[in-house]
Each structure stands twice: as C-alpha cells, then as structure tokens.
PDB file of C-alpha atoms in Angstrom:
ATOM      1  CA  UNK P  28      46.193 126.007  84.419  1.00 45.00           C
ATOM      2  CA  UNK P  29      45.203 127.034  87.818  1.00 46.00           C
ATOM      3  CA  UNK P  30      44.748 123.375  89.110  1.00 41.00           C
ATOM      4  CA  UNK P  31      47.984 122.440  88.592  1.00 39.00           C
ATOM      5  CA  UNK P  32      49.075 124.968  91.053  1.00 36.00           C
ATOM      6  CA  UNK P  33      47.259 123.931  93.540  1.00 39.00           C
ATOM      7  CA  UNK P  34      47.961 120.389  93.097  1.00 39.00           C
ATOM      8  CA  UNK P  35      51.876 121.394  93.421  1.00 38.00           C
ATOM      9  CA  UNK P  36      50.743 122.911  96.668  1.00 41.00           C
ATOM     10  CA  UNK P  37      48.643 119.869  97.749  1.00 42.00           C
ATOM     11  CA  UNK P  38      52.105 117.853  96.729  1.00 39.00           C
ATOM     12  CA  UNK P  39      54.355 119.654  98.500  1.00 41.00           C
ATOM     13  CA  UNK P  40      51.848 119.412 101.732  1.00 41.00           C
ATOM     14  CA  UNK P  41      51.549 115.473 101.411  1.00 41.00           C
ATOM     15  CA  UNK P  42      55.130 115.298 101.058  1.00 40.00           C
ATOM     16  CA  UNK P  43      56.000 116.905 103.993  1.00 39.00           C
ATOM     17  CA  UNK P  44      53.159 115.202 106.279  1.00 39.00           C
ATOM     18  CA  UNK P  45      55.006 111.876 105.129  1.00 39.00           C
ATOM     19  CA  UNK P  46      54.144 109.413 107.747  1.00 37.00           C
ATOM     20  CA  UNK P  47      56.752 106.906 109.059  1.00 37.00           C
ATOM     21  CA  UNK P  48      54.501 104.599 110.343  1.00 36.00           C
ATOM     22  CA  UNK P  49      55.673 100.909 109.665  1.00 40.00           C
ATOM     23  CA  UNK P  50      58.989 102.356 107.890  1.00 41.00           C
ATOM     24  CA  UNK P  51      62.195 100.360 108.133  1.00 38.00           C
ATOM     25  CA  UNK P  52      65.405 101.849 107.179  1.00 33.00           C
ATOM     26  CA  UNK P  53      67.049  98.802 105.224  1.00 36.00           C
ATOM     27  CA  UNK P  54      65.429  97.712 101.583  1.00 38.00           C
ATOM     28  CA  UNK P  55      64.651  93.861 101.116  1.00 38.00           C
ATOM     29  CA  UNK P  56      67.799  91.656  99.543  1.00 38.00           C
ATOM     30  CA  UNK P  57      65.543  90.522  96.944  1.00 43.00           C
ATOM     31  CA  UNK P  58      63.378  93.043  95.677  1.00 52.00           C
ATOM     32  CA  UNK P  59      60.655  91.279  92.796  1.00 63.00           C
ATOM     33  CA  UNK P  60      59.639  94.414  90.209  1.00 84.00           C
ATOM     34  CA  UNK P  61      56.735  95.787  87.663  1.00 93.00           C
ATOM     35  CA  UNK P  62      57.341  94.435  84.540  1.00 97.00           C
ATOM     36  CA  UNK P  63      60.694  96.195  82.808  1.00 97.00           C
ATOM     37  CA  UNK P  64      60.018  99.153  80.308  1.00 98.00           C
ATOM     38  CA  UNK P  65      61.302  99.555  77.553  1.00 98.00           C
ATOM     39  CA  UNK P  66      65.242 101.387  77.390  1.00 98.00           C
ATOM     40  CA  UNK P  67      65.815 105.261  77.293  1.00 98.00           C
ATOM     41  CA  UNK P  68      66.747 104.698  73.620  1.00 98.00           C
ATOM     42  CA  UNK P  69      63.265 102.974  72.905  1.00 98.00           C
ATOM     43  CA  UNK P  70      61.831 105.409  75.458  1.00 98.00           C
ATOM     44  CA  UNK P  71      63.039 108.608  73.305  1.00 98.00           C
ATOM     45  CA  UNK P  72      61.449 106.947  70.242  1.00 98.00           C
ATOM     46  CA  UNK P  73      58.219 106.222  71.403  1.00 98.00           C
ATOM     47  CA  UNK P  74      58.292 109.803  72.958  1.00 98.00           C
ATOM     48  CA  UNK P  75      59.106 111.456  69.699  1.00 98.00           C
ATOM     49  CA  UNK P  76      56.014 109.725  67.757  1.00 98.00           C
ATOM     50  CA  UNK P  77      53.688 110.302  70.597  1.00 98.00           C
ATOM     51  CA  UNK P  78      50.811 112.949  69.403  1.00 98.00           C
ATOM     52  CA  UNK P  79      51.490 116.194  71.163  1.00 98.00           C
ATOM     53  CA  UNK P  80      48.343 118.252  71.928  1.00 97.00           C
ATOM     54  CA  UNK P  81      46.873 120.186  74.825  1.00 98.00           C
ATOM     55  CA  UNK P  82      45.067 117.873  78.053  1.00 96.00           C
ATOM     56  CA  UNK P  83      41.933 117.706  77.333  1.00 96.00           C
ATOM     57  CA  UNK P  84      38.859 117.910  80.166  1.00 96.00           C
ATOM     58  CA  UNK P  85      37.890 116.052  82.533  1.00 97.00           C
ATOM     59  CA  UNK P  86      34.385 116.718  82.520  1.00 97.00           C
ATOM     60  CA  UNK P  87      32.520 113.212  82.440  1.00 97.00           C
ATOM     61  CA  UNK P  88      35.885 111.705  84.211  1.00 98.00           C
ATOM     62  CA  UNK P  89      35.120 108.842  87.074  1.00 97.00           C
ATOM     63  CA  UNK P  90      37.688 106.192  88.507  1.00 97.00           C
ATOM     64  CA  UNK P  91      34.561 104.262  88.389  1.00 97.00           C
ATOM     65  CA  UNK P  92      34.593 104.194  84.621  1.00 98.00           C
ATOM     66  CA  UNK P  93      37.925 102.012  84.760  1.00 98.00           C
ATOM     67  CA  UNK P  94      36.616  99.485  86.914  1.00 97.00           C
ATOM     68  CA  UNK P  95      39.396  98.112  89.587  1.00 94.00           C
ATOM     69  CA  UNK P  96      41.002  95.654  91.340  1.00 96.00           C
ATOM     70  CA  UNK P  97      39.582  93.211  89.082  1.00 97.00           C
ATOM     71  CA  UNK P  98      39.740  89.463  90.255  1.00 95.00           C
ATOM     72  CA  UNK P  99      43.459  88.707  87.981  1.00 96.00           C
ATOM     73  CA  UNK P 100      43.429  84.592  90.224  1.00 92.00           C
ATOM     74  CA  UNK P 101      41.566  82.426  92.022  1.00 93.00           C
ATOM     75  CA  UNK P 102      40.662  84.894  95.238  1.00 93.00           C
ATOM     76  CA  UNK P 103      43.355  87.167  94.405  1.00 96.00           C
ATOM     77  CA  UNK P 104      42.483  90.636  92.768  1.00 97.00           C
ATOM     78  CA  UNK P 105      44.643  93.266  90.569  1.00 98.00           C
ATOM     79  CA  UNK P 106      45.992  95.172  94.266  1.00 98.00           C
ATOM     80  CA  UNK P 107      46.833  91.693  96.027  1.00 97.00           C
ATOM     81  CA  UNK P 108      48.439  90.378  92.751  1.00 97.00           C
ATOM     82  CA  UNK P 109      50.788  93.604  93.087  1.00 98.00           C
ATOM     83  CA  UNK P 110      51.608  93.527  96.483  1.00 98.00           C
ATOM     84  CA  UNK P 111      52.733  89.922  96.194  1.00 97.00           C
ATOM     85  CA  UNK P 112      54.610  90.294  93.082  1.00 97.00           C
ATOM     86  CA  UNK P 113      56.143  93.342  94.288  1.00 97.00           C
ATOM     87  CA  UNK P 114      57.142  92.549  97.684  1.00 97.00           C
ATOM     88  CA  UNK P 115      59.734  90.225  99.646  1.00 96.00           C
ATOM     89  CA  UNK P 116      58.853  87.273 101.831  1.00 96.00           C
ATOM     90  CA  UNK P 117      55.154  88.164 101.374  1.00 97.00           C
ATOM     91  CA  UNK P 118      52.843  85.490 103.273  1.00 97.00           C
ATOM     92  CA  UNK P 119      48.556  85.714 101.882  1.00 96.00           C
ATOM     93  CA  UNK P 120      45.772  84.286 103.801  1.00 96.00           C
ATOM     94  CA  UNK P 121      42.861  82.163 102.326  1.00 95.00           C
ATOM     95  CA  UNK P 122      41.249  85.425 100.619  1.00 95.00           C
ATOM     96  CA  UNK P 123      44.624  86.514  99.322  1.00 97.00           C
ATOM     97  CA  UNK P 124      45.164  89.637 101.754  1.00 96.00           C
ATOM     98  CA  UNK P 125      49.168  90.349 102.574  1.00 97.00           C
ATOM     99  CA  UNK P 126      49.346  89.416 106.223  1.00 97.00           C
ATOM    100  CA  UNK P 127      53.182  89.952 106.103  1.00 97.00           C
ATOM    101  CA  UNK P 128      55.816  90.521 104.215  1.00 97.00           C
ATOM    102  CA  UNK P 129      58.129  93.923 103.325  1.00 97.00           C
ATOM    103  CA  UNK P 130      57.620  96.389 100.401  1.00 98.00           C
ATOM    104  CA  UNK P 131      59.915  98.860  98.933  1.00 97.00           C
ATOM    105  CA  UNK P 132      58.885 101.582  97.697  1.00 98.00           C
ATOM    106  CA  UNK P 133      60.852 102.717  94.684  1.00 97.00           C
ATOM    107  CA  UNK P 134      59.734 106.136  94.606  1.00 98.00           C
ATOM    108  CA  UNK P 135      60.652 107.499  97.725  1.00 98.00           C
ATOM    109  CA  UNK P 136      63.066 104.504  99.632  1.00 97.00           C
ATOM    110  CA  UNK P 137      61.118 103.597 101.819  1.00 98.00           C
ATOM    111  CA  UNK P 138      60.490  99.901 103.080  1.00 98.00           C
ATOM    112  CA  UNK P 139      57.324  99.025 104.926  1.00 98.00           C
ATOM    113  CA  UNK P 140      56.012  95.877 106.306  1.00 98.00           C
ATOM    114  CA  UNK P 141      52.496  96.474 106.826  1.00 97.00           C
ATOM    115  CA  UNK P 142      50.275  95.677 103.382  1.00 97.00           C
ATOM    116  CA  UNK P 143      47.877  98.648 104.298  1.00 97.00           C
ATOM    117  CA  UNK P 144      50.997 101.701 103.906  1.00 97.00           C
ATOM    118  CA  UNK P 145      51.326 100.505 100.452  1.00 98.00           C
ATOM    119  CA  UNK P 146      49.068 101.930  97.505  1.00 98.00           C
ATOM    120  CA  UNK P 147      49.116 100.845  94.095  1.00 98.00           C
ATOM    121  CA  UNK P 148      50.231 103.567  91.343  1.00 98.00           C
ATOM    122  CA  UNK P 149      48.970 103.690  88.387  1.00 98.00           C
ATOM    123  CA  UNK P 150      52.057 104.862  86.491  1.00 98.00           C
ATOM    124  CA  UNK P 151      50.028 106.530  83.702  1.00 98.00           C
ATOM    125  CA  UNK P 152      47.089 108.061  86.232  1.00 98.00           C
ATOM    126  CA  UNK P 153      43.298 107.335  85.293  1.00 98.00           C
ATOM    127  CA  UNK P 154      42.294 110.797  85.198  1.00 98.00           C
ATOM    128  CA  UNK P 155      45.820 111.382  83.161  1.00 98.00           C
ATOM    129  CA  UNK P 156      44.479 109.003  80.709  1.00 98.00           C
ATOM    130  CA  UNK P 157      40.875 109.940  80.461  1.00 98.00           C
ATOM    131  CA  UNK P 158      42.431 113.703  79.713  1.00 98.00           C
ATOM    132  CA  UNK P 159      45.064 112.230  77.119  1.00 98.00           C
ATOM    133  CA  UNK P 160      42.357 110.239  75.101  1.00 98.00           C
ATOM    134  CA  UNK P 161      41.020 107.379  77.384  1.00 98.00           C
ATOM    135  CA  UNK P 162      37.492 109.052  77.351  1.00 98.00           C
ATOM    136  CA  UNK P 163      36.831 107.934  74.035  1.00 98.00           C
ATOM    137  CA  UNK P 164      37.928 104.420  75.196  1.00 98.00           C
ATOM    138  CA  UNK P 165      35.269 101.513  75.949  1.00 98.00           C
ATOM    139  CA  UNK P 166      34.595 100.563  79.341  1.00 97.00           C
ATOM    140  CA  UNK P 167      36.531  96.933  78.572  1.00 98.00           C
ATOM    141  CA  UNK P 168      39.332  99.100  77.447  1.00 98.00           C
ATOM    142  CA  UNK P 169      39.739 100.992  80.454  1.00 98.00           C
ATOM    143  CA  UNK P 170      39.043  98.202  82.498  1.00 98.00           C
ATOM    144  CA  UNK P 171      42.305  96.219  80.366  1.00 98.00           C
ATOM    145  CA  UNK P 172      43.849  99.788  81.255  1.00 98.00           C
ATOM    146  CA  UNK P 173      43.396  99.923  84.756  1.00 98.00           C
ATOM    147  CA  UNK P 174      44.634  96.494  85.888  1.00 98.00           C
ATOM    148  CA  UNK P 175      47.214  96.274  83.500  1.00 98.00           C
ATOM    149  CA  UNK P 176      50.005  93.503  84.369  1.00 97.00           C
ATOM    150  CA  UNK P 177      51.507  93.295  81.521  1.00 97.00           C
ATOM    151  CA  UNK P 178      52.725  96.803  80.813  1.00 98.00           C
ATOM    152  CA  UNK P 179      55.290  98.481  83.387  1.00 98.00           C
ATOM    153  CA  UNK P 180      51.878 100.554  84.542  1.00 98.00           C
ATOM    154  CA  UNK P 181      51.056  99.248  88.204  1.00 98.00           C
ATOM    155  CA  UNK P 182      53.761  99.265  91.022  1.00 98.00           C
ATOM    156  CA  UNK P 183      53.260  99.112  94.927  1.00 98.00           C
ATOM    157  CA  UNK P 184      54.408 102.413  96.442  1.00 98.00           C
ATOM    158  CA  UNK P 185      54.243 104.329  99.893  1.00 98.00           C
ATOM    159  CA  UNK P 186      50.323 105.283  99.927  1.00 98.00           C
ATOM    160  CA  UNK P 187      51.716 109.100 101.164  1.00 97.00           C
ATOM    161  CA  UNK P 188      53.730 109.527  97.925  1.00 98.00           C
ATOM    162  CA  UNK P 189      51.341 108.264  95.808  1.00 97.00           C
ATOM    163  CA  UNK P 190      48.488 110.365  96.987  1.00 97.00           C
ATOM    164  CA  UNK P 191      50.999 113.296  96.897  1.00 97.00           C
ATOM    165  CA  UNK P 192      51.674 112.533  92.694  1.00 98.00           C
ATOM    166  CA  UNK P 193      47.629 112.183  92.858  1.00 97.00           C
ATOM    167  CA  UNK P 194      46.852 112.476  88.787  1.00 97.00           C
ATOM    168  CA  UNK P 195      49.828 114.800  87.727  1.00 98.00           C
ATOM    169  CA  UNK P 196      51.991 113.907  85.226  1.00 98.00           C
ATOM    170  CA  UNK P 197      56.036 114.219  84.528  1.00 98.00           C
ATOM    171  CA  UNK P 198      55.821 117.987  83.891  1.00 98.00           C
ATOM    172  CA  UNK P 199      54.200 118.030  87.471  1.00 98.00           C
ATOM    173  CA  UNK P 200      55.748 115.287  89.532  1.00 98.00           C
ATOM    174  CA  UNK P 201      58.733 112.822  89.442  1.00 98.00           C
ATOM    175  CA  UNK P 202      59.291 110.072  91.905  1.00 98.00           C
ATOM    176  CA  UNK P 203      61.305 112.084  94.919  1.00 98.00           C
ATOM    177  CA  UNK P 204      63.906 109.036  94.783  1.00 98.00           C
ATOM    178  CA  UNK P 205      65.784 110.564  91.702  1.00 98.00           C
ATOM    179  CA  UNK P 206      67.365 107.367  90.797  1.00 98.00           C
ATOM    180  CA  UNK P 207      64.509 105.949  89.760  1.00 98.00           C
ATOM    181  CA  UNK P 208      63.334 108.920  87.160  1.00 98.00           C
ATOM    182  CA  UNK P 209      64.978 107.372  84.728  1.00 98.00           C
ATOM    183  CA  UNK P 210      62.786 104.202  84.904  1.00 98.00           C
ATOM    184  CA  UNK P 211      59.720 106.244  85.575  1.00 98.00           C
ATOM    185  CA  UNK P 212      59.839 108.088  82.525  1.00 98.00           C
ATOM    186  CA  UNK P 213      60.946 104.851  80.248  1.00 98.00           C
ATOM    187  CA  UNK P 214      58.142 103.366  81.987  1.00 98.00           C
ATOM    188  CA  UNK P 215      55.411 106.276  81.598  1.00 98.00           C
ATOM    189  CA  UNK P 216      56.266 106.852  77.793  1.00 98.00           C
ATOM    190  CA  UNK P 217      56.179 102.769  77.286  1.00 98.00           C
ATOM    191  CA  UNK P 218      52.403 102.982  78.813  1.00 98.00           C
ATOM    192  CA  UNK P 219      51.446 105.835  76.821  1.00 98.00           C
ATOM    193  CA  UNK P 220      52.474 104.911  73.536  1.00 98.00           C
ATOM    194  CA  UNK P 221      50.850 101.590  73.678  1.00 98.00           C
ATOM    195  CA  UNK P 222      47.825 102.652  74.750  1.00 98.00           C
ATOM    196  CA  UNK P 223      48.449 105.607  72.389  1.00 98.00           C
ATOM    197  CA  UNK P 224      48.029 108.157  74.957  1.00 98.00           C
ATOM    198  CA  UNK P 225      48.965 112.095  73.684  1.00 98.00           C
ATOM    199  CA  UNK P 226      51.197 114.544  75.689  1.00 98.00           C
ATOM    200  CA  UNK P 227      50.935 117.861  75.988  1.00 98.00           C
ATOM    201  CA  UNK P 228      54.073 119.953  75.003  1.00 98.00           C
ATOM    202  CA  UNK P 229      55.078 120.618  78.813  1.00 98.00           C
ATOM    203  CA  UNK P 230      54.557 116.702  80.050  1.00 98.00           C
ATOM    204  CA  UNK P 231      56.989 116.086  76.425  1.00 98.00           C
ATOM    205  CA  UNK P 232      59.839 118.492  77.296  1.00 98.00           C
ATOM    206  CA  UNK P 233      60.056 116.677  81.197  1.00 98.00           C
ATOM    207  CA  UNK P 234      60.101 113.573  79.968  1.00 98.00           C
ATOM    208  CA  UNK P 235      62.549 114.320  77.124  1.00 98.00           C
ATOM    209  CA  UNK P 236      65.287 115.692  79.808  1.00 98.00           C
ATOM    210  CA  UNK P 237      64.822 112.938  81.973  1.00 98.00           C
ATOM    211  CA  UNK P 238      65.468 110.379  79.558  1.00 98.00           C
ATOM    212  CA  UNK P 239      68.503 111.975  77.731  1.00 98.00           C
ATOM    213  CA  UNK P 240      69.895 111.956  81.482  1.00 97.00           C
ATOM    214  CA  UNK P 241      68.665 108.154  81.458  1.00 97.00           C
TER     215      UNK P 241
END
C-alpha cells in the first residue's frame, strides 16, 4: 500500500521537527490517566477473536461523520474533559478552557504546561475505524465512538507526536516512549474488540509481539 509509505515518511519528518516549545524536563508527581485497559492476558484474547481481514477504503471517510468534542458537562466538552482528567494541578476558566496546569505526555515523555501543545489521540484513529468497519456504523455510533470516556480510547498527548501517528495503526506506528507499548497495544485491542473493529493480518502480528513482550 503505497500510502503507508508515505505516511512512514511524513512520520519520520514530524518526528524529527518535534517542537520543544513549553517542554519541561521533569513529569508531574501525580499523573491522573485514560481509563485502564484491559491486561496483556485479556489483551491476547480479545486479539485472537478479533476478525482478521484486509483495511478496507476510505472512500466516503470524513472526521465530520464522528462528530467531536461533544459537550460531556456543563460548559465542558469531550477535549477539555481530557485535558483536565489527564493533567496535574490543572486550573479551567468559566468556559472550561485549561488556563494552567502540566500534561504528560505518555507517548513520547514529554511534560508541557501550556493546554494548546497538547492534542487529544484517539487511540483507535477515526479514519482507522471507518477502514476497519465504522463506515457501516450510524452517525450516533460514531459520535459514542469518537468521544468515548469510558473505554481506554482518548488520552492527551504532545500535538507533534500525535499528528506524526496521524491515522496509522500498530503495524505502522507505536508510541516512541517504548515503555508504554505495552499499554498501547492492551489499550488499542480493548477499543477494537468492543467496538468490534477487524485487523488486518499485518496490524495482528504487531500487536501480537508487543503484547507477548507485555
């Protein structure tokens, strides 16, 4: 698949134009966390009753079809609901914006203290979804999908890394902070097989040797 050459290239690009903008070198003491997946055991269960076929297109495909940030409180939408939940000392004004605070970002290390360096991952991308059987979905359903809370499937990350993983999936990118592989793949498989999600034979193997590391 030609595109997912040149979204390696486009990774390897973003990853290297990292900017340190905001970056402190010391994580928070007390560090709050998406919701846990499920354990490598569990992980490499779900994994092996997953349906394995090829990705399918993603002709039709907008982010606009999984309508986002949803309001989740009061003033507070799906993003600002995040950022709180997943960051340290983390002070909102009257519309819920992060005025301060300090984020780490468990993919790459980094801590930030500025709201706007942070993007929020979808674990389980939206156009990885719509490819692995989301585009049969209703609109509810990838609404539900998109601002999950529930599910270990949204997590506050550098914005650089995150745009760097853009829609590829385990086969194609891994969090560059290796010690948290383990977690991203319990978590990815946990989102896919309750959503029941496929996974094509390449994005299967990955995941399989990162969780019998796990």
């Amino acid at each position: 698949m030609g595109k997912v050459y040149a979204r390696r290239a486009a990774v390897l690009a973003s990853t290297a134009a990292l900017a340190l903008t905001g970056l402190v070198t010391t994580a928070p003491s007390a560090q709050a966390a998406m919701p846990t997946p499920v354990s490598a055991a569990t992980a490499r269960t779900y994994l092996a009753s997953l349906t394995v076929k090829a990705e399918g297109s993603l002709t039709g495909y907008s982010r606009d079809l999984f309508p986002h940030w949803i309001t989740q409180s009061g003033a507070c939408n799906t993003r600002e609901t995040v950022l709180k939940r997943d960051g340290s000392n983390v002070v909102t004004d009257s519309s819920c914006a992060s005025v301060s605070g300090s984020w780490y970002s468990q993919y790459d290390g980094a801590t930030w203290t500025a709201a706007s360096d942070l993007d929020i991952d979808h674990v389980v991308a939206l156009a990885e979804a719509w490819r692995s059987g989301a585009n049969s979905w209703t609109t509810a359903q990838r609404q539900g999908f998109a601002n999950d809370l529930t599910r270990p499937q949204l997590i506050a990350v550098t914005d650089n890394v995150n745009q760097a993983k853009s829609d590829l999936d385990p086969a194609e990118w891994l969090p560059p902070r290796t010690a948290y592989r383990c977690t991203y793949a319990r978590a990815w498989v946990h989102v896919k097989h309750h959503y029941n999600l496929s996974v094509d034979s390449a994005e299967k193997s990955a995941l399989q040797s990162v969780l019998n590391a796990c």
